[in-house]
């Protein structure tokens, strides 16, 4: 009964950690890898819609992140939807329950291994509050946390199945079920199997060899019975996966993601340094935490030197610990070259591309060794012994004092959990009731589509004679934050791409959860199949095939299906992974230049669709002309792309700080701040970022005296704050904070008169965190000319971008 009291205690700790998140209305998502949809109907569909899972990813318009091993996790989410849970309830429930389960599972393993209740409790507390868990929660990797929580239960079930008393079958079946659910994160499956084999080898010799073999056979049988639906296809594609492991380009990715040996020892082990960056804002000095973190390896030494009993268990943990260290650090020393050779030459080595995930096994070993060490100290205290020899006065530290010391260490080591820093890394979204209403309406529409038009998408530098009639859309690259709009506005989208010579955009379109069909021009290039092969590269984008190999493998594409509509010039690729992750458009947003655009709701695909010989298409229907729709300040995106580049400043070129807590940093560098703010760099590209009240200084050269308009391209989001720009004694203030993250946008700061000469610009962050991509100081007459040209072309054009707001 006490073990359930312990579970309640862990549950209370979890509730305290997420106390503010639980109290806020809304669901957690739209940040990093959080991919649980908001509506109950979407959760229910996960039970049978196995081609995609709703994911939020601005750079890919929202992409399907379904893997076969996620089937059990999706089924669980579907069951929650059936009983009435929505995204808000599920995301918060999973956080609290998973964190509690992580602690309780390690506690249960400690009790099973007879480490003592106090030692088992401390092991569970440590296991649930590691930096690894912090980073996984902040990053939204909930399936990985499921595997992490089940790892101790797997070893506990194996220990029970190999015990002398009783039948091995019940707990062996439980171990097989646990291993099946652990496979939601594939790397844990590999190490779970390895840990089972190692434990069978090193565990105390109880039950005999025959009982061990029976238990292993039952585990294997249960696992293959439940997982054959995805295991067999993987082995059928063995040759293809073997080729994918031999790409040097992919090894470069491994090197970038491999944590240093010291980071693995401290359980930081992740390029997404949410914990480390949150720690820098906590009450505990960073240097003190570093010192505490290096006490962890002393657990290994303490177990080896002080514990005389459980020698076989210690050998199992230490051997597993050394093996996990090797795999966790990846290509970094020591033995980094061996890891690289294995990755390039061994089959299925791409499983360990993200080596930092194996840090979970290091945390597992630390927790078990902590339990062994504390349990041994308590046992010696009762026997009147010290660490190495008998003590006539008894061991001076009582078990309660040992417990208090260890609890204090865990609290200090994991203080960002309790300070509220973890909650600050999560985004809670409150949706207007209109979104749910529109979602229900669109779901009932069987054959109608929302429409997105992609014009020429290869960005070209504007020529000086641009104003002589060149179409400005040629110079307008795809909006980086296009994914920030589309998944929140549309459901079944017909995407018309007028230039299929951009394979990565095609990949994003077909992988999008929102695109229902993609239409490309067959006559634009000699053979579209020469580019379609990129679409099959999503599992491993860094391994490229040549076109001959692509032609042979093009028929294997699983996401596309070719259909001809008219005279061989149009090819439609049907996206079988289309899953409705949508929000409706408010009626007041369906207006542009005084024109009511509500007719888009009833727009139907004309099967006689043809393209002209030019770079525009004929109307899809004969009823209404199709105009470009631009809302908010997206007109500025096009107009400012037309002005000369000399009027634009790139502040990141002048950012020299390496710590965003002290000043402006350049997010193009591969450092912890770069990955911590990957959503900035994926949208804004060349970006500078700060979380401090700091000022960035950079020069500006004005070529002639006239009136200038000042613009800044900054990130607008829920964590943003106020920015000031000082130029020639005039100060402009901008508030970029909003309830939802809306991405990078151009903001008009004001107008001023400047003389020819050199100036110094002071850009300051007053509060919050700020990300800035561009600053533009444009002669007002040139800006007016660019805007007029852009508006004239856009109003008369029949293709363009369809944006909306959220």
Coordinates of C-alpha atoms in Angstrom, one line a residue, residues 23-24 37 96 154 162 187 391 414 421 457 476 493 541 598 628 643 722 752 789:
X23 CA -4.5 26.9 -14.0
X24 CA -4.3 28.5 -17.4
X37 CA -4.1 18.7 -31.6
X96 CA 1.5 15.5 -14.6
X154 CA 11.0 -3.2 -17.9
X162 CA 13.5 -14.7 -13.2
X187 CA 16.2 4.1 -29.7
X391 CA 32.7 1.7 14.0
X414 CA 17.1 20.3 -10.4
X421 CA 11.4 28.0 -15.4
X457 CA 9.1 30.9 -55.8
X476 CA 9.2 37.9 -53.8
X493 CA -6.1 23.3 -49.7
X541 CA 17.3 14.8 -45.8
X598 CA -16.5 34.9 -48.7
X628 CA -4.3 37.9 -54.4
X643 CA 13.8 48.3 -52.8
X722 CA 9.6 46.3 -26.3
X752 CA 12.4 61.2 -40.6
X789 CA 3.7 48.9 -58.3

